[in-house]
Amino acid sequence: MTAPARLSPGDPAPEFSLPTDTGETLSLADLRGRTVILYAYPAAMTPGCTKQACDFRDSLASLRSAGYEVVGISPDKPEKLAKFRERDAITFPLVADTDRAVLTAYGAYGEKQSYGRTVTGVIRSTFVIDPDGKIERALYNVKATGHVAKLRRDLGLD
């Protein structure tokens, strides 16, 4: 497997319609007209992913007041996402991309470096999608810790 194709500002955001942590289906089209922060993370209930999700949760009110909706995406099953939501009081949708097709379309699944080895997996990434469904920002290989604070600064919120 080679490195996945990456999205750039101005590219159309790949559409998706995926099951959520609540058992409903969420489509990118459902969010049209709003600016969406879609963040890809490797696995629910792991330390880094929990830190990142809780940072988004803790910033959600101010992100929403600035016009942003947050959605988390991982290859976890909806049942695991429901446990994650309940355990950590996650207050935004988590979508399950169990076949990794959407993650791949966003360039957030493929070869990556992990502890000096090349492995295949989810590439921790964040996408800001404008109200018309175009990529505004595509951030790859982000760090779990401190990423939300940096994103807020980059978006001019802090």
PDB file of N, CA, C and O in Angstrom, residues 18-96:
ATOM      1  N   LEU A  18     -23.029   7.532   7.217  1.00  0.00           N
ATOM      2  CA  LEU A  18     -22.498   6.494   8.095  1.00  0.00           C
ATOM      3  C   LEU A  18     -23.326   6.367   9.371  1.00  0.00           C
ATOM      4  O   LEU A  18     -23.927   7.333   9.830  1.00  0.00           O
ATOM      5  N   PRO A  19     -23.306   5.169   9.973  1.00  0.00           N
ATOM      6  CA  PRO A  19     -23.990   4.992  11.252  1.00  0.00           C
ATOM      7  C   PRO A  19     -23.260   5.748  12.365  1.00  0.00           C
ATOM      8  O   PRO A  19     -22.032   5.874  12.335  1.00  0.00           O
ATOM      9  N   THR A  20     -24.044   6.224  13.325  1.00  0.00           N
ATOM     10  CA  THR A  20     -23.480   6.989  14.442  1.00  0.00           C
ATOM     11  C   THR A  20     -23.504   6.196  15.740  1.00  0.00           C
ATOM     12  O   THR A  20     -24.061   5.096  15.811  1.00  0.00           O
ATOM     13  N   ASP A  21     -22.957   6.822  16.754  1.00  0.00           N
ATOM     14  CA  ASP A  21     -22.932   6.266  18.099  1.00  0.00           C
ATOM     15  C   ASP A  21     -24.334   6.120  18.693  1.00  0.00           C
ATOM     16  O   ASP A  21     -24.530   5.381  19.641  1.00  0.00           O
ATOM     17  N   THR A  22     -25.322   6.806  18.132  1.00  0.00           N
ATOM     18  CA  THR A  22     -26.700   6.724  18.643  1.00  0.00           C
ATOM     19  C   THR A  22     -27.556   5.772  17.827  1.00  0.00           C
ATOM     20  O   THR A  22     -28.748   5.628  18.100  1.00  0.00           O
ATOM     21  N   GLY A  23     -26.982   5.147  16.790  1.00  0.00           N
ATOM     22  CA  GLY A  23     -27.726   4.218  15.959  1.00  0.00           C
ATOM     23  C   GLY A  23     -28.395   4.874  14.763  1.00  0.00           C
ATOM     24  O   GLY A  23     -29.012   4.200  13.943  1.00  0.00           O
ATOM     25  N   GLU A  24     -28.288   6.190  14.655  1.00  0.00           N
ATOM     26  CA  GLU A  24     -28.841   6.896  13.502  1.00  0.00           C
ATOM     27  C   GLU A  24     -27.803   6.928  12.392  1.00  0.00           C
ATOM     28  O   GLU A  24     -26.687   6.459  12.563  1.00  0.00           O
ATOM     29  N   THR A  25     -28.172   7.496  11.258  1.00  0.00           N
ATOM     30  CA  THR A  25     -27.240   7.674  10.149  1.00  0.00           C
ATOM     31  C   THR A  25     -27.001   9.168   9.983  1.00  0.00           C
ATOM     32  O   THR A  25     -27.940   9.956  10.042  1.00  0.00           O
ATOM     33  N   LEU A  26     -25.756   9.542   9.795  1.00  0.00           N
ATOM     34  CA  LEU A  26     -25.395  10.936   9.560  1.00  0.00           C
ATOM     35  C   LEU A  26     -24.719  11.029   8.203  1.00  0.00           C
ATOM     36  O   LEU A  26     -23.798  10.267   7.914  1.00  0.00           O
ATOM     37  N   SER A  27     -25.195  11.970   7.400  1.00  0.00           N
ATOM     38  CA  SER A  27     -24.607  12.223   6.089  1.00  0.00           C
ATOM     39  C   SER A  27     -23.987  13.606   6.089  1.00  0.00           C
ATOM     40  O   SER A  27     -24.494  14.517   6.748  1.00  0.00           O
ATOM     41  N   LEU A  28     -22.927  13.751   5.315  1.00  0.00           N
ATOM     42  CA  LEU A  28     -22.336  15.077   5.164  1.00  0.00           C
ATOM     43  C   LEU A  28     -23.378  16.036   4.595  1.00  0.00           C
ATOM     44  O   LEU A  28     -23.449  17.199   5.000  1.00  0.00           O
ATOM     45  N   ALA A  29     -24.231  15.540   3.708  1.00  0.00           N
ATOM     46  CA  ALA A  29     -25.278  16.381   3.117  1.00  0.00           C
ATOM     47  C   ALA A  29     -26.220  16.948   4.184  1.00  0.00           C
ATOM     48  O   ALA A  29     -26.762  18.040   4.020  1.00  0.00           O
ATOM     49  N   ASP A  30     -26.411  16.207   5.300  1.00  0.00           N
ATOM     50  CA  ASP A  30     -27.262  16.685   6.398  1.00  0.00           C
ATOM     51  C   ASP A  30     -26.700  17.960   7.027  1.00  0.00           C
ATOM     52  O   ASP A  30     -27.435  18.709   7.674  1.00  0.00           O
ATOM     53  N   LEU A  31     -25.405  18.164   6.864  1.00  0.00           N
ATOM     54  CA  LEU A  31     -24.717  19.286   7.513  1.00  0.00           C
ATOM     55  C   LEU A  31     -24.453  20.443   6.552  1.00  0.00           C
ATOM     56  O   LEU A  31     -23.827  21.429   6.940  1.00  0.00           O
ATOM     57  N   ARG A  32     -24.927  20.312   5.315  1.00  0.00           N
ATOM     58  CA  ARG A  32     -24.709  21.355   4.321  1.00  0.00           C
ATOM     59  C   ARG A  32     -25.263  22.669   4.851  1.00  0.00           C
ATOM     60  O   ARG A  32     -26.295  22.712   5.510  1.00  0.00           O
ATOM     61  N   GLY A  33     -24.557  23.753   4.594  1.00  0.00           N
ATOM     62  CA  GLY A  33     -24.954  25.059   5.111  1.00  0.00           C
ATOM     63  C   GLY A  33     -24.257  25.407   6.405  1.00  0.00           C
ATOM     64  O   GLY A  33     -24.347  26.535   6.874  1.00  0.00           O
ATOM     65  N   ARG A  34     -23.553  24.436   6.977  1.00  0.00           N
ATOM     66  CA  ARG A  34     -22.784  24.680   8.196  1.00  0.00           C
ATOM     67  C   ARG A  34     -21.326  24.333   7.940  1.00  0.00           C
ATOM     68  O   ARG A  34     -21.015  23.533   7.061  1.00  0.00           O
ATOM     69  N   THR A  35     -20.441  24.923   8.708  1.00  0.00           N
ATOM     70  CA  THR A  35     -19.025  24.576   8.609  1.00  0.00           C
ATOM     71  C   THR A  35     -18.786  23.399   9.538  1.00  0.00           C
ATOM     72  O   THR A  35     -19.171  23.434  10.712  1.00  0.00           O
ATOM     73  N   VAL A  36     -18.164  22.353   9.001  1.00  0.00           N
ATOM     74  CA  VAL A  36     -17.987  21.100   9.735  1.00  0.00           C
ATOM     75  C   VAL A  36     -16.513  20.856  10.004  1.00  0.00           C
ATOM     76  O   VAL A  36     -15.679  20.989   9.103  1.00  0.00           O
ATOM     77  N   ILE A  37     -16.214  20.502  11.243  1.00  0.00           N
ATOM     78  CA  ILE A  37     -14.883  19.994  11.597  1.00  0.00           C
ATOM     79  C   ILE A  37     -15.049  18.481  11.686  1.00  0.00           C
ATOM     80  O   ILE A  37     -15.723  17.973  12.585  1.00  0.00           O
ATOM     81  N   LEU A  38     -14.482  17.764  10.724  1.00  0.00           N
ATOM     82  CA  LEU A  38     -14.496  16.301  10.709  1.00  0.00           C
ATOM     83  C   LEU A  38     -13.118  15.848  11.130  1.00  0.00           C
ATOM     84  O   LEU A  38     -12.127  16.183  10.475  1.00  0.00           O
ATOM     85  N   TYR A  39     -13.054  15.127  12.248  1.00  0.00           N
ATOM     86  CA  TYR A  39     -11.729  14.676  12.666  1.00  0.00           C
ATOM     87  C   TYR A  39     -11.685  13.154  12.705  1.00  0.00           C
ATOM     88  O   TYR A  39     -12.610  12.500  13.155  1.00  0.00           O
ATOM     89  N   ALA A  40     -10.604  12.624  12.142  1.00  0.00           N
ATOM     90  CA  ALA A  40     -10.386  11.180  12.046  1.00  0.00           C
ATOM     91  C   ALA A  40      -9.424  10.742  13.134  1.00  0.00           C
ATOM     92  O   ALA A  40      -8.363  11.341  13.307  1.00  0.00           O
ATOM     93  N   TYR A  41      -9.830   9.705  13.857  1.00  0.00           N
ATOM     94  CA  TYR A  41      -8.989   9.195  14.945  1.00  0.00           C
ATOM     95  C   TYR A  41      -8.949   7.673  14.864  1.00  0.00           C
ATOM     96  O   TYR A  41      -9.889   7.042  14.375  1.00  0.00           O
ATOM     97  N   PRO A  42      -7.849   7.064  15.334  1.00  0.00           N
ATOM     98  CA  PRO A  42      -7.658   5.623  15.153  1.00  0.00           C
ATOM     99  C   PRO A  42      -8.616   4.717  15.919  1.00  0.00           C
ATOM    100  O   PRO A  42      -9.129   3.756  15.352  1.00  0.00           O
ATOM    101  N   ALA A  43      -8.861   4.983  17.197  1.00  0.00           N
ATOM    102  CA  ALA A  43      -9.645   4.029  17.985  1.00  0.00           C
ATOM    103  C   ALA A  43     -10.244   4.680  19.219  1.00  0.00           C
ATOM    104  O   ALA A  43      -9.534   5.316  20.001  1.00  0.00           O
ATOM    105  N   ALA A  44     -11.544   4.484  19.389  1.00  0.00           N
ATOM    106  CA  ALA A  44     -12.236   5.001  20.570  1.00  0.00           C
ATOM    107  C   ALA A  44     -11.679   4.359  21.838  1.00  0.00           C
ATOM    108  O   ALA A  44     -11.245   3.210  21.834  1.00  0.00           O
ATOM    109  N   MET A  45     -11.705   5.118  22.908  1.00  0.00           N
ATOM    110  CA  MET A  45     -11.358   4.671  24.253  1.00  0.00           C
ATOM    111  C   MET A  45      -9.874   4.335  24.425  1.00  0.00           C
ATOM    112  O   MET A  45      -9.511   3.607  25.334  1.00  0.00           O
ATOM    113  N   THR A  46      -9.021   4.861  23.556  1.00  0.00           N
ATOM    114  CA  THR A  46      -7.585   4.769  23.770  1.00  0.00           C
ATOM    115  C   THR A  46      -7.139   6.122  24.330  1.00  0.00           C
ATOM    116  O   THR A  46      -7.842   7.125  24.160  1.00  0.00           O
ATOM    117  N   PRO A  47      -6.007   6.194  25.009  1.00  0.00           N
ATOM    118  CA  PRO A  47      -5.643   7.445  25.699  1.00  0.00           C
ATOM    119  C   PRO A  47      -5.594   8.680  24.803  1.00  0.00           C
ATOM    120  O   PRO A  47      -6.187   9.712  25.128  1.00  0.00           O
ATOM    121  N   GLY A  48      -4.908   8.614  23.660  1.00  0.00           N
ATOM    122  CA  GLY A  48      -4.788   9.788  22.799  1.00  0.00           C
ATOM    123  C   GLY A  48      -6.121  10.196  22.204  1.00  0.00           C
ATOM    124  O   GLY A  48      -6.458  11.384  22.149  1.00  0.00           O
ATOM    125  N   CYS A  49      -6.884   9.205  21.763  1.00  0.00           N
ATOM    126  CA  CYS A  49      -8.179   9.505  21.144  1.00  0.00           C
ATOM    127  C   CYS A  49      -9.163  10.056  22.168  1.00  0.00           C
ATOM    128  O   CYS A  49      -9.975  10.928  21.849  1.00  0.00           O
ATOM    129  N   THR A  50      -9.076   9.563  23.397  1.00  0.00           N
ATOM    130  CA  THR A  50      -9.934  10.085  24.464  1.00  0.00           C
ATOM    131  C   THR A  50      -9.573  11.532  24.757  1.00  0.00           C
ATOM    132  O   THR A  50     -10.458  12.396  24.877  1.00  0.00           O
ATOM    133  N   LYS A  51      -8.279  11.841  24.833  1.00  0.00           N
ATOM    134  CA  LYS A  51      -7.831  13.210  25.096  1.00  0.00           C
ATOM    135  C   LYS A  51      -8.346  14.144  24.008  1.00  0.00           C
ATOM    136  O   LYS A  51      -8.893  15.215  24.293  1.00  0.00           O
ATOM    137  N   GLN A  52      -8.206  13.733  22.758  1.00  0.00           N
ATOM    138  CA  GLN A  52      -8.638  14.568  21.640  1.00  0.00           C
ATOM    139  C   GLN A  52     -10.159  14.769  21.667  1.00  0.00           C
ATOM    140  O   GLN A  52     -10.650  15.886  21.507  1.00  0.00           O
ATOM    141  N   ALA A  53     -10.911  13.700  21.879  1.00  0.00           N
ATOM    142  CA  ALA A  53     -12.377  13.803  21.916  1.00  0.00           C
ATOM    143  C   ALA A  53     -12.831  14.704  23.063  1.00  0.00           C
ATOM    144  O   ALA A  53     -13.736  15.532  22.892  1.00  0.00           O
ATOM    145  N   CYS A  54     -12.196  14.568  24.215  1.00  0.00           N
ATOM    146  CA  CYS A  54     -12.571  15.401  25.365  1.00  0.00           C
ATOM    147  C   CYS A  54     -12.205  16.868  25.128  1.00  0.00           C
ATOM    148  O   CYS A  54     -12.946  17.763  25.550  1.00  0.00           O
ATOM    149  N   ASP A  55     -11.107  17.119  24.419  1.00  0.00           N
ATOM    150  CA  ASP A  55     -10.752  18.500  24.069  1.00  0.00           C
ATOM    151  C   ASP A  55     -11.811  19.100  23.144  1.00  0.00           C
ATOM    152  O   ASP A  55     -12.221  20.247  23.325  1.00  0.00           O
ATOM    153  N   PHE A  56     -12.257  18.323  22.143  1.00  0.00           N
ATOM    154  CA  PHE A  56     -13.328  18.816  21.276  1.00  0.00           C
ATOM    155  C   PHE A  56     -14.611  19.022  22.086  1.00  0.00           C
ATOM    156  O   PHE A  56     -15.289  20.037  21.923  1.00  0.00           O
ATOM    157  N   ARG A  57     -14.934  18.072  22.956  1.00  0.00           N
ATOM    158  CA  ARG A  57     -16.132  18.196  23.796  1.00  0.00           C
ATOM    159  C   ARG A  57     -16.078  19.474  24.625  1.00  0.00           C
ATOM    160  O   ARG A  57     -17.041  20.227  24.698  1.00  0.00           O
ATOM    161  N   ASP A  58     -14.929  19.731  25.241  1.00  0.00           N
ATOM    162  CA  ASP A  58     -14.788  20.890  26.120  1.00  0.00           C
ATOM    163  C   ASP A  58     -14.815  22.212  25.354  1.00  0.00           C
ATOM    164  O   ASP A  58     -15.109  23.261  25.927  1.00  0.00           O
ATOM    165  N   SER A  59     -14.526  22.168  24.055  1.00  0.00           N
ATOM    166  CA  SER A  59     -14.542  23.378  23.213  1.00  0.00           C
ATOM    167  C   SER A  59     -15.814  23.491  22.383  1.00  0.00           C
ATOM    168  O   SER A  59     -15.979  24.462  21.642  1.00  0.00           O
ATOM    169  N   LEU A  60     -16.709  22.518  22.514  1.00  0.00           N
ATOM    170  CA  LEU A  60     -17.852  22.444  21.606  1.00  0.00           C
ATOM    171  C   LEU A  60     -18.744  23.674  21.657  1.00  0.00           C
ATOM    172  O   LEU A  60     -19.149  24.182  20.613  1.00  0.00           O
ATOM    173  N   ALA A  61     -19.054  24.174  22.831  1.00  0.00           N
ATOM    174  CA  ALA A  61     -19.962  25.331  22.928  1.00  0.00           C
ATOM    175  C   ALA A  61     -19.391  26.529  22.175  1.00  0.00           C
ATOM    176  O   ALA A  61     -20.098  27.182  21.397  1.00  0.00           O
ATOM    177  N   SER A  62     -18.105  26.808  22.371  1.00  0.00           N
ATOM    178  CA  SER A  62     -17.523  27.968  21.693  1.00  0.00           C
ATOM    179  C   SER A  62     -17.346  27.700  20.200  1.00  0.00           C
ATOM    180  O   SER A  62     -17.498  28.609  19.377  1.00  0.00           O
ATOM    181  N   LEU A  63     -17.048  26.459  19.804  1.00  0.00           N
ATOM    182  CA  LEU A  63     -16.961  26.134  18.376  1.00  0.00           C
ATOM    183  C   LEU A  63     -18.321  26.318  17.714  1.00  0.00           C
ATOM    184  O   LEU A  63     -18.423  26.918  16.645  1.00  0.00           O
ATOM    185  N   ARG A  64     -19.361  25.818  18.377  1.00  0.00           N
ATOM    186  CA  ARG A  64     -20.711  25.970  17.805  1.00  0.00           C
ATOM    187  C   ARG A  64     -21.129  27.429  17.745  1.00  0.00           C
ATOM    188  O   ARG A  64     -21.742  27.851  16.762  1.00  0.00           O
ATOM    189  N   SER A  65     -20.798  28.198  18.764  1.00  0.00           N
ATOM    190  CA  SER A  65     -21.189  29.621  18.728  1.00  0.00           C
ATOM    191  C   SER A  65     -20.450  30.363  17.615  1.00  0.00           C
ATOM    192  O   SER A  65     -20.928  31.382  17.124  1.00  0.00           O
ATOM    193  N   ALA A  66     -19.301  29.824  17.183  1.00  0.00           N
ATOM    194  CA  ALA A  66     -18.558  30.413  16.066  1.00  0.00           C
ATOM    195  C   ALA A  66     -18.998  29.808  14.727  1.00  0.00           C
ATOM    196  O   ALA A  66     -18.419  30.124  13.683  1.00  0.00           O
ATOM    197  N   GLY A  67     -19.993  28.912  14.761  1.00  0.00           N
ATOM    198  CA  GLY A  67     -20.546  28.374  13.528  1.00  0.00           C
ATOM    199  C   GLY A  67     -20.011  27.031  13.079  1.00  0.00           C
ATOM    200  O   GLY A  67     -20.247  26.620  11.944  1.00  0.00           O
ATOM    201  N   TYR A  68     -19.299  26.329  13.952  1.00  0.00           N
ATOM    202  CA  TYR A  68     -18.715  25.033  13.579  1.00  0.00           C
ATOM    203  C   TYR A  68     -19.488  23.876  14.201  1.00  0.00           C
ATOM    204  O   TYR A  68     -19.920  23.953  15.344  1.00  0.00           O
ATOM    205  N   GLU A  69     -19.647  22.813  13.427  1.00  0.00           N
ATOM    206  CA  GLU A  69     -20.173  21.540  13.920  1.00  0.00           C
ATOM    207  C   GLU A  69     -19.008  20.562  13.949  1.00  0.00           C
ATOM    208  O   GLU A  69     -18.170  20.573  13.047  1.00  0.00           O
ATOM    209  N   VAL A  70     -18.948  19.709  14.959  1.00  0.00           N
ATOM    210  CA  VAL A  70     -17.859  18.735  15.096  1.00  0.00           C
ATOM    211  C   VAL A  70     -18.418  17.331  14.889  1.00  0.00           C
ATOM    212  O   VAL A  70     -19.469  16.988  15.434  1.00  0.00           O
ATOM    213  N   VAL A  71     -17.687  16.531  14.104  1.00  0.00           N
ATOM    214  CA  VAL A  71     -18.015  15.124  13.898  1.00  0.00           C
ATOM    215  C   VAL A  71     -16.712  14.337  13.986  1.00  0.00           C
ATOM    216  O   VAL A  71     -15.727  14.696  13.337  1.00  0.00           O
ATOM    217  N   GLY A  72     -16.714  13.265  14.775  1.00  0.00           N
ATOM    218  CA  GLY A  72     -15.565  12.373  14.852  1.00  0.00           C
ATOM    219  C   GLY A  72     -15.813  11.144  13.991  1.00  0.00           C
ATOM    220  O   GLY A  72     -16.943  10.641  13.935  1.00  0.00           O
ATOM    221  N   ILE A  73     -14.774  10.648  13.330  1.00  0.00           N
ATOM    222  CA  ILE A  73     -14.900   9.454  12.481  1.00  0.00           C
ATOM    223  C   ILE A  73     -13.775   8.479  12.799  1.00  0.00           C
ATOM    224  O   ILE A  73     -12.611   8.877  12.908  1.00  0.00           O
ATOM    225  N   SER A  74     -14.136   7.220  12.964  1.00  0.00           N
ATOM    226  CA  SER A  74     -13.149   6.171  13.210  1.00  0.00           C
ATOM    227  C   SER A  74     -13.663   4.864  12.626  1.00  0.00           C
ATOM    228  O   SER A  74     -14.843   4.764  12.258  1.00  0.00           O
ATOM    229  N   PRO A  75     -12.801   3.843  12.552  1.00  0.00           N
ATOM    230  CA  PRO A  75     -13.258   2.552  12.043  1.00  0.00           C
ATOM    231  C   PRO A  75     -13.985   1.707  13.092  1.00  0.00           C
ATOM    232  O   PRO A  75     -14.337   0.562  12.830  1.00  0.00           O
ATOM    233  N   ASP A  76     -14.230   2.263  14.270  1.00  0.00           N
ATOM    234  CA  ASP A  76     -14.909   1.520  15.327  1.00  0.00           C
ATOM    235  C   ASP A  76     -16.362   1.235  14.969  1.00  0.00           C
ATOM    236  O   ASP A  76     -16.991   1.992  14.225  1.00  0.00           O
ATOM    237  N   LYS A  77     -16.911   0.171  15.541  1.00  0.00           N
ATOM    238  CA  LYS A  77     -18.325  -0.161  15.363  1.00  0.00           C
ATOM    239  C   LYS A  77     -19.176   0.813  16.177  1.00  0.00           C
ATOM    240  O   LYS A  77     -18.733   1.335  17.209  1.00  0.00           O
ATOM    241  N   PRO A  78     -20.421   1.049  15.744  1.00  0.00           N
ATOM    242  CA  PRO A  78     -21.297   1.975  16.475  1.00  0.00           C
ATOM    243  C   PRO A  78     -21.448   1.631  17.962  1.00  0.00           C
ATOM    244  O   PRO A  78     -21.527   2.528  18.794  1.00  0.00           O
ATOM    245  N   GLU A  79     -21.452   0.354  18.284  1.00  0.00           N
ATOM    246  CA  GLU A  79     -21.603  -0.056  19.686  1.00  0.00           C
ATOM    247  C   GLU A  79     -20.434   0.441  20.539  1.00  0.00           C
ATOM    248  O   GLU A  79     -20.622   0.883  21.674  1.00  0.00           O
ATOM    249  N   LYS A  80     -19.228   0.361  19.994  1.00  0.00           N
ATOM    250  CA  LYS A  80     -18.063   0.848  20.728  1.00  0.00           C
ATOM    251  C   LYS A  80     -18.112   2.368  20.851  1.00  0.00           C
ATOM    252  O   LYS A  80     -17.771   2.932  21.890  1.00  0.00           O
ATOM    253  N   LEU A  81     -18.571   3.025  19.783  1.00  0.00           N
ATOM    254  CA  LEU A  81     -18.702   4.482  19.829  1.00  0.00           C
ATOM    255  C   LEU A  81     -19.722   4.909  20.882  1.00  0.00           C
ATOM    256  O   LEU A  81     -19.531   5.915  21.564  1.00  0.00           O
ATOM    257  N   ALA A  82     -20.795   4.143  21.032  1.00  0.00           N
ATOM    258  CA  ALA A  82     -21.804   4.447  22.049  1.00  0.00           C
ATOM    259  C   ALA A  82     -21.198   4.349  23.449  1.00  0.00           C
ATOM    260  O   ALA A  82     -21.451   5.200  24.315  1.00  0.00           O
ATOM    261  N   LYS A  83     -20.376   3.335  23.676  1.00  0.00           N
ATOM    262  CA  LYS A  83     -19.701   3.197  24.978  1.00  0.00           C
ATOM    263  C   LYS A  83     -18.761   4.367  25.222  1.00  0.00           C
ATOM    264  O   LYS A  83     -18.666   4.883  26.331  1.00  0.00           O
ATOM    265  N   PHE A  84     -18.036   4.762  24.178  1.00  0.00           N
ATOM    266  CA  PHE A  84     -17.111   5.902  24.252  1.00  0.00           C
ATOM    267  C   PHE A  84     -17.884   7.166  24.619  1.00  0.00           C
ATOM    268  O   PHE A  84     -17.500   7.912  25.521  1.00  0.00           O
ATOM    269  N   ARG A  85     -18.996   7.409  23.916  1.00  0.00           N
ATOM    270  CA  ARG A  85     -19.831   8.588  24.185  1.00  0.00           C
ATOM    271  C   ARG A  85     -20.303   8.591  25.633  1.00  0.00           C
ATOM    272  O   ARG A  85     -20.202   9.594  26.332  1.00  0.00           O
ATOM    273  N   GLU A  86     -20.803   7.453  26.093  1.00  0.00           N
ATOM    274  CA  GLU A  86     -21.323   7.372  27.459  1.00  0.00           C
ATOM    275  C   GLU A  86     -20.213   7.527  28.492  1.00  0.00           C
ATOM    276  O   GLU A  86     -20.355   8.271  29.459  1.00  0.00           O
ATOM    277  N   ARG A  87     -19.100   6.840  28.280  1.00  0.00           N
ATOM    278  CA  ARG A  87     -18.007   6.868  29.261  1.00  0.00           C
ATOM    279  C   ARG A  87     -17.425   8.266  29.414  1.00  0.00           C
ATOM    280  O   ARG A  87     -17.117   8.703  30.523  1.00  0.00           O
ATOM    281  N   ASP A  88     -17.278   8.983  28.282  1.00  0.00           N
ATOM    282  CA  ASP A  88     -16.581  10.265  28.319  1.00  0.00           C
ATOM    283  C   ASP A  88     -17.486  11.464  28.040  1.00  0.00           C
ATOM    284  O   ASP A  88     -16.989  12.569  27.826  1.00  0.00           O
ATOM    285  N   ALA A  89     -18.787  11.248  28.082  1.00  0.00           N
ATOM    286  CA  ALA A  89     -19.772  12.333  27.904  1.00  0.00           C
ATOM    287  C   ALA A  89     -19.503  13.128  26.624  1.00  0.00           C
ATOM    288  O   ALA A  89     -19.516  14.355  26.631  1.00  0.00           O
ATOM    289  N   ILE A  90     -19.279  12.405  25.527  1.00  0.00           N
ATOM    290  CA  ILE A  90     -19.047  13.044  24.234  1.00  0.00           C
ATOM    291  C   ILE A  90     -20.389  13.608  23.756  1.00  0.00           C
ATOM    292  O   ILE A  90     -21.400  12.904  23.750  1.00  0.00           O
ATOM    293  N   THR A  91     -20.392  14.869  23.357  1.00  0.00           N
ATOM    294  CA  THR A  91     -21.649  15.568  23.050  1.00  0.00           C
ATOM    295  C   THR A  91     -21.765  15.978  21.583  1.00  0.00           C
ATOM    296  O   THR A  91     -22.531  16.869  21.250  1.00  0.00           O
ATOM    297  N   PHE A  92     -21.005  15.336  20.717  1.00  0.00           N
ATOM    298  CA  PHE A  92     -21.096  15.563  19.274  1.00  0.00           C
ATOM    299  C   PHE A  92     -21.124  14.193  18.605  1.00  0.00           C
ATOM    300  O   PHE A  92     -20.752  13.190  19.226  1.00  0.00           O
ATOM    301  N   PRO A  93     -21.573  14.116  17.361  1.00  0.00           N
ATOM    302  CA  PRO A  93     -21.703  12.810  16.707  1.00  0.00           C
ATOM    303  C   PRO A  93     -20.358  12.138  16.439  1.00  0.00           C
ATOM    304  O   PRO A  93     -19.389  12.782  16.057  1.00  0.00           O
ATOM    305  N   LEU A  94     -20.363  10.820  16.640  1.00  0.00           N
ATOM    306  CA  LEU A  94     -19.243   9.960  16.271  1.00  0.00           C
ATOM    307  C   LEU A  94     -19.766   9.011  15.203  1.00  0.00           C
ATOM    308  O   LEU A  94     -20.784   8.342  15.416  1.00  0.00           O
ATOM    309  N   VAL A  95     -19.103   8.957  14.056  1.00  0.00           N
ATOM    310  CA  VAL A  95     -19.555   8.087  12.976  1.00  0.00           C
ATOM    311  C   VAL A  95     -18.604   6.916  12.791  1.00  0.00           C
ATOM    312  O   VAL A  95     -17.394   7.035  13.010  1.00  0.00           O
ATOM    313  N   ALA A  96     -19.202   5.773  12.405  1.00  0.00           N
ATOM    314  CA  ALA A  96     -18.472   4.512  12.262  1.00  0.00           C
ATOM    315  C   ALA A  96     -18.195   4.227  10.795  1.00  0.00           C
ATOM    316  O   ALA A  96     -19.130   4.033  10.008  1.00  0.00           O
TER     317      ALA A  96
END
